[in-house]
Amino acid sequence: QKEVEQDPGPLSVPEGAIVSLNCTYSNSAFQYFMWYRQYSRKGPELLMYTYSSGNKEDGRFTAQVDKSSKYISLFIRDSQPSDSATYLCAMSAGPINAGGTSYGKLTFGQGTILTVHP
Amino acid sequence: GAGVSQSPSNKVTEKGKDVELRCDPISGHTALYWYRQSLGQGLEFLIYFQGNSAPDKSGLPSDRFSAERTGGSVSTLTIQRTQQEDSAVYLCASSSDGGSGELFFGEGSRLTVL
C-alpha cells in the first residue's frame, strides 16, 4: 500500500463548478501538506502549503487538513478552464530543510487530472 | 536563468546504453532534489542534496542510478545500462534554506528507452 493515495480521476467539470480533490495517507509523522499544480509537459508548481490540521484559503483555493482522519482536501471555487491541470498532493514529516536530514523528502500522491470545460 | 534548468528536455536511447541528465538549480538554492514521474504514478523521490551534507540516496531504485552535485550547484543524474522500465520524466527541483519549503521544479527530462 502506498503512503499517499490520490484518486487519479480524470475529473471533468463545467466552468464555474466547485471542485474537490482529496488525498489520504498512512504515515502519522507527516505534518507538512502541500498541493502542487502541473500543466502538461511542465514541472509542478506549488499552489498551497499548510502545517498540521486546519484550513487555509487563498483566493478561489481552500486547503483542508484533518490529521485525525489522515485526509487532506483541496477545494477550487468558480473553476476556470485555466485550472485544467494535474493536481498533486505532497507531504513531509518536517520542514523541507531541517538541518540536512531526510525531511526534505516529499511524498507525492499519484495526481488527479482535472479538466474544466467552458 | 531565473528558474531550474534541465537538459536534455528529451532523450531517446537504446536499452543498455548509459545516459546523463543535467540539472542547473536556482542560484543560491542549497537543496536539490531528483524525482521520477512515470505515467499515472505520481512523483517518486530519488535523491536529495542539502548543502555539504551527505546526500539522501534512499530513493534510488538500483545501483545503476547515481547522482552527483558539483560545487554545490549543478547536478548530474546518471543511469547506467538503461532498461525500458527507466522510461519516465526525470524532474529536478531546488529550494532555499529557511524558506517556506517550496520546491521549484524544472520542466523535466523525458527519457525513452527503446
Short mmCIF file of C-alpha atoms in Angstrom, two decimals:
data_model
loop_
_atom_site.label_atom_id
_atom_site.label_comp_id
_atom_site.label_asym_id
_atom_site.label_seq_id
_atom_site.Cartn_x
_atom_site.Cartn_y
_atom_site.Cartn_z
CA GLN A 1 0.00 0.00 0.00
CA LYS A 2 1.28 3.46 -0.92
CA GLU A 3 1.92 6.01 1.82
CA VAL A 4 -0.20 8.57 -0.02
CA GLU A 5 -3.28 7.67 -2.04
CA GLN A 6 -4.90 10.04 -4.52
CA ASP A 7 -7.70 9.30 -6.95
CA PRO A 8 -6.16 9.81 -10.40
CA GLY A 9 -9.50 10.74 -11.96
CA PRO A 10 -9.74 12.03 -14.61
CA LEU A 11 -12.19 14.62 -13.36
CA SER A 12 -14.17 16.74 -15.83
CA VAL A 13 -16.34 19.64 -14.64
CA PRO A 14 -18.11 22.62 -16.23
CA GLU A 15 -16.75 26.12 -15.78
CA GLY A 16 -17.93 27.64 -12.50
CA ALA A 17 -18.21 24.34 -10.67
CA ILE A 18 -16.75 23.66 -7.23
CA VAL A 19 -14.01 21.05 -7.43
CA SER A 20 -12.96 18.81 -4.55
CA LEU A 21 -9.65 16.95 -4.68
CA ASN A 22 -8.58 14.57 -1.94
CA CYS A 23 -5.70 12.52 -0.61
CA THR A 24 -5.40 10.03 2.19
CA TYR A 25 -2.18 8.98 3.84
CA SER A 26 -0.93 6.38 6.28
CA ASN A 27 2.20 7.92 7.81
CA SER A 28 1.23 9.72 11.03
CA ALA A 29 4.60 11.53 11.02
CA PHE A 30 3.50 13.75 8.13
CA GLN A 31 2.99 17.31 9.35
CA TYR A 32 3.50 19.49 6.27
CA PHE A 33 0.98 19.25 3.47
CA MET A 34 1.16 20.75 0.02
CA TRP A 35 -0.76 20.90 -3.22
CA TYR A 36 1.11 21.27 -6.48
CA ARG A 37 -0.36 22.05 -9.88
CA GLN A 38 1.23 20.65 -13.01
CA TYR A 39 0.36 21.78 -16.51
CA SER A 40 1.05 19.45 -19.41
CA ARG A 41 4.77 18.98 -20.10
CA LYS A 42 5.71 21.40 -17.33
CA GLY A 43 7.15 20.92 -13.85
CA PRO A 44 4.85 21.04 -10.82
CA GLU A 45 4.39 24.40 -9.11
CA LEU A 46 3.36 24.97 -5.50
CA LEU A 47 -0.26 26.00 -5.05
CA MET A 48 -0.93 25.68 -1.31
CA TYR A 49 1.17 24.87 1.77
CA THR A 50 -0.27 24.06 5.20
CA TYR A 51 1.05 22.83 8.50
CA SER A 52 -0.81 20.33 10.69
CA SER A 53 -4.61 20.34 10.83
CA GLY A 54 -6.86 23.18 9.77
CA ASN A 55 -7.91 25.24 6.78
CA LYS A 56 -6.07 27.69 4.59
CA GLU A 57 -7.67 29.88 1.97
CA ASP A 58 -6.05 31.66 -0.96
CA GLY A 59 -8.40 33.27 -3.42
CA ARG A 60 -10.51 30.56 -5.06
CA PHE A 61 -8.49 27.80 -3.40
CA THR A 62 -9.01 26.27 0.06
CA ALA A 63 -6.82 23.56 1.55
CA GLN A 64 -8.05 21.44 4.44
CA VAL A 65 -6.07 19.05 6.60
CA ASP A 66 -7.62 16.54 9.02
CA LYS A 67 -4.77 14.74 10.72
CA SER A 68 -7.07 12.64 12.87
CA SER A 69 -8.50 11.09 9.70
CA LYS A 70 -5.25 11.32 7.72
CA TYR A 71 -7.14 13.12 5.00
CA ILE A 72 -6.42 16.31 3.07
CA SER A 73 -8.52 18.20 0.55
CA LEU A 74 -8.22 20.99 -1.97
CA PHE A 75 -11.32 22.91 -3.00
CA ILE A 76 -11.46 25.10 -6.07
CA ARG A 77 -14.36 27.53 -6.28
CA ASP A 78 -15.67 29.05 -9.50
CA SER A 79 -13.39 26.77 -11.52
CA GLN A 80 -11.97 28.15 -14.77
CA PRO A 81 -10.66 26.43 -17.92
CA SER A 82 -7.22 27.69 -16.91
CA ASP A 83 -7.45 25.45 -13.83
CA SER A 84 -7.24 22.40 -16.13
CA ALA A 85 -4.10 20.61 -14.98
CA THR A 86 -2.88 17.71 -12.86
CA TYR A 87 -3.11 18.36 -9.13
CA LEU A 88 -0.65 16.56 -6.88
CA CYS A 89 -0.82 16.37 -3.12
CA ALA A 90 2.51 16.13 -1.31
CA MET A 91 3.54 15.80 2.30
CA SER A 92 6.58 15.53 4.53
CA ALA A 93 7.46 14.76 8.12
CA GLY A 94 9.28 18.01 8.71
CA PRO A 95 10.38 21.32 7.23
CA ILE A 96 11.95 20.90 3.86
CA ASN A 97 15.40 22.00 5.03
CA ALA A 98 15.55 20.82 8.64
CA GLY A 99 19.27 20.53 9.30
CA GLY A 100 20.03 18.48 6.23
CA THR A 101 18.07 15.43 7.28
CA SER A 102 15.80 13.45 5.03
CA TYR A 103 12.89 15.69 5.95
CA GLY A 104 13.42 17.11 2.51
CA LYS A 105 11.82 14.07 1.01
CA LEU A 106 8.34 14.95 -0.16
CA THR A 107 5.99 12.04 -0.72
CA PHE A 108 3.55 12.71 -3.56
CA GLY A 109 0.18 11.31 -4.48
CA GLN A 110 -0.41 9.95 -7.98
CA GLY A 111 -2.02 13.20 -9.13
CA THR A 112 -5.59 13.95 -10.26
CA ILE A 113 -6.14 15.10 -13.84
CA LEU A 114 -8.70 17.92 -13.88
CA THR A 115 -10.40 19.34 -16.96
CA VAL A 116 -12.66 22.38 -16.69
CA HIS A 117 -14.67 22.83 -19.86
CA PRO A 118 -16.27 26.12 -20.93
CA GLY B 1 18.45 31.83 -15.62
CA ALA B 2 15.59 32.58 -13.28
CA GLY B 3 14.34 29.02 -12.89
CA VAL B 4 15.58 25.46 -12.61
CA SER B 5 17.06 24.37 -15.91
CA GLN B 6 17.24 20.76 -17.05
CA SER B 7 18.84 19.18 -20.08
CA PRO B 8 18.24 17.44 -22.32
CA SER B 9 14.49 18.02 -22.46
CA ASN B 10 14.08 14.79 -24.41
CA LYS B 11 16.36 11.79 -24.67
CA VAL B 12 15.78 8.60 -26.66
CA THR B 13 18.28 5.84 -26.06
CA GLU B 14 18.71 2.15 -26.67
CA LYS B 15 18.46 -0.41 -23.93
CA GLY B 16 21.83 -0.96 -22.30
CA LYS B 17 23.24 2.49 -23.01
CA ASP B 18 24.24 4.97 -20.29
CA VAL B 19 22.55 8.37 -20.02
CA GLU B 20 23.34 11.56 -18.15
CA LEU B 21 20.72 14.12 -17.17
CA ARG B 22 21.72 17.57 -16.01
CA CYS B 23 20.10 19.99 -13.58
CA ASP B 24 21.07 23.61 -13.01
CA PRO B 25 19.23 24.83 -9.87
CA ILE B 26 18.18 28.34 -8.99
CA SER B 27 21.20 30.36 -7.96
CA GLY B 28 21.66 30.37 -4.19
CA HIS B 29 19.44 27.37 -3.53
CA THR B 30 21.28 24.92 -1.32
CA ALA B 31 18.89 21.99 -1.60
CA LEU B 32 18.46 19.96 -4.78
CA TYR B 33 16.16 17.03 -5.44
CA TRP B 34 15.63 14.48 -8.18
CA TYR B 35 12.23 12.89 -8.71
CA ARG B 36 10.96 10.49 -11.35
CA GLN B 37 7.47 10.72 -12.83
CA SER B 38 6.13 7.72 -14.65
CA LEU B 39 2.80 7.73 -16.46
CA GLY B 40 -0.01 7.66 -13.88
CA GLN B 41 2.41 7.06 -11.00
CA GLY B 42 2.92 10.47 -9.43
CA LEU B 43 6.38 11.66 -8.41
CA GLU B 44 8.84 9.16 -7.00
CA PHE B 45 11.66 10.53 -4.82
CA LEU B 46 15.14 9.56 -5.99
CA ILE B 47 17.81 11.60 -4.21
CA TYR B 48 18.22 14.79 -2.16
CA PHE B 49 21.29 17.01 -1.73
CA GLN B 50 21.44 19.57 1.09
CA GLY B 51 24.49 21.80 1.28
CA ASN B 52 27.60 19.86 2.26
CA SER B 53 25.68 17.07 4.00
CA ALA B 54 25.79 13.52 2.72
CA PRO B 55 23.01 13.10 0.15
CA ASP B 56 19.89 11.11 0.94
CA LYS B 57 20.04 8.36 -1.69
CA SER B 58 17.26 6.28 -0.21
CA GLY B 59 15.03 6.60 -3.27
CA LEU B 60 17.46 5.40 -5.93
CA PRO B 61 15.82 2.25 -7.39
CA SER B 62 19.02 0.33 -8.15
CA ASP B 63 22.81 0.66 -8.25
CA ARG B 64 22.51 1.59 -11.93
CA PHE B 65 21.39 5.02 -10.74
CA SER B 66 23.79 7.57 -9.32
CA ALA B 67 23.89 11.32 -8.91
CA GLU B 68 26.43 13.92 -8.02
CA ARG B 69 26.36 17.61 -7.31
CA THR B 70 29.47 19.59 -8.08
CA GLY B 71 30.39 22.77 -6.26
CA GLY B 72 27.03 22.88 -4.52
CA SER B 73 25.32 23.81 -7.75
CA VAL B 74 24.87 21.74 -10.91
CA SER B 75 23.79 18.13 -10.52
CA THR B 76 24.04 15.18 -12.88
CA LEU B 77 21.86 12.07 -12.65
CA THR B 78 23.45 9.08 -14.36
CA ILE B 79 21.63 5.92 -15.35
CA GLN B 80 23.86 3.06 -16.45
CA ARG B 81 22.80 0.15 -18.66
CA THR B 82 19.34 1.65 -19.17
CA GLN B 83 16.27 -0.59 -19.14
CA GLN B 84 12.85 0.01 -20.67
CA GLU B 85 11.35 0.49 -17.21
CA ASP B 86 13.63 3.51 -16.76
CA SER B 87 11.48 5.40 -19.29
CA ALA B 88 9.97 8.34 -17.42
CA VAL B 89 10.22 12.08 -16.90
CA TYR B 90 13.06 12.93 -14.55
CA LEU B 91 12.33 16.12 -12.60
CA CYS B 92 14.82 18.22 -10.71
CA ALA B 93 13.83 20.72 -8.03
CA SER B 94 15.66 23.12 -5.76
CA SER B 95 14.79 25.04 -2.62
CA SER B 96 16.42 27.60 -0.36
CA ASP B 97 17.44 27.30 3.29
CA GLY B 98 14.95 28.64 5.75
CA GLY B 99 12.37 29.28 3.11
CA SER B 100 8.74 28.21 3.03
CA GLY B 101 9.86 24.82 1.86
CA GLU B 102 8.61 25.44 -1.64
CA LEU B 103 10.29 23.25 -4.22
CA PHE B 104 10.91 24.90 -7.58
CA PHE B 105 10.81 22.31 -10.33
CA GLY B 106 12.38 22.29 -13.74
CA GLU B 107 10.41 21.14 -16.76
CA GLY B 108 11.98 17.71 -16.67
CA SER B 109 13.98 15.43 -18.92
CA ARG B 110 11.81 12.94 -20.77
CA LEU B 111 13.71 9.66 -21.16
CA THR B 112 12.59 6.97 -23.56
CA VAL B 113 14.47 3.67 -23.58
CA LEU B 114 13.82 1.58 -26.68
#
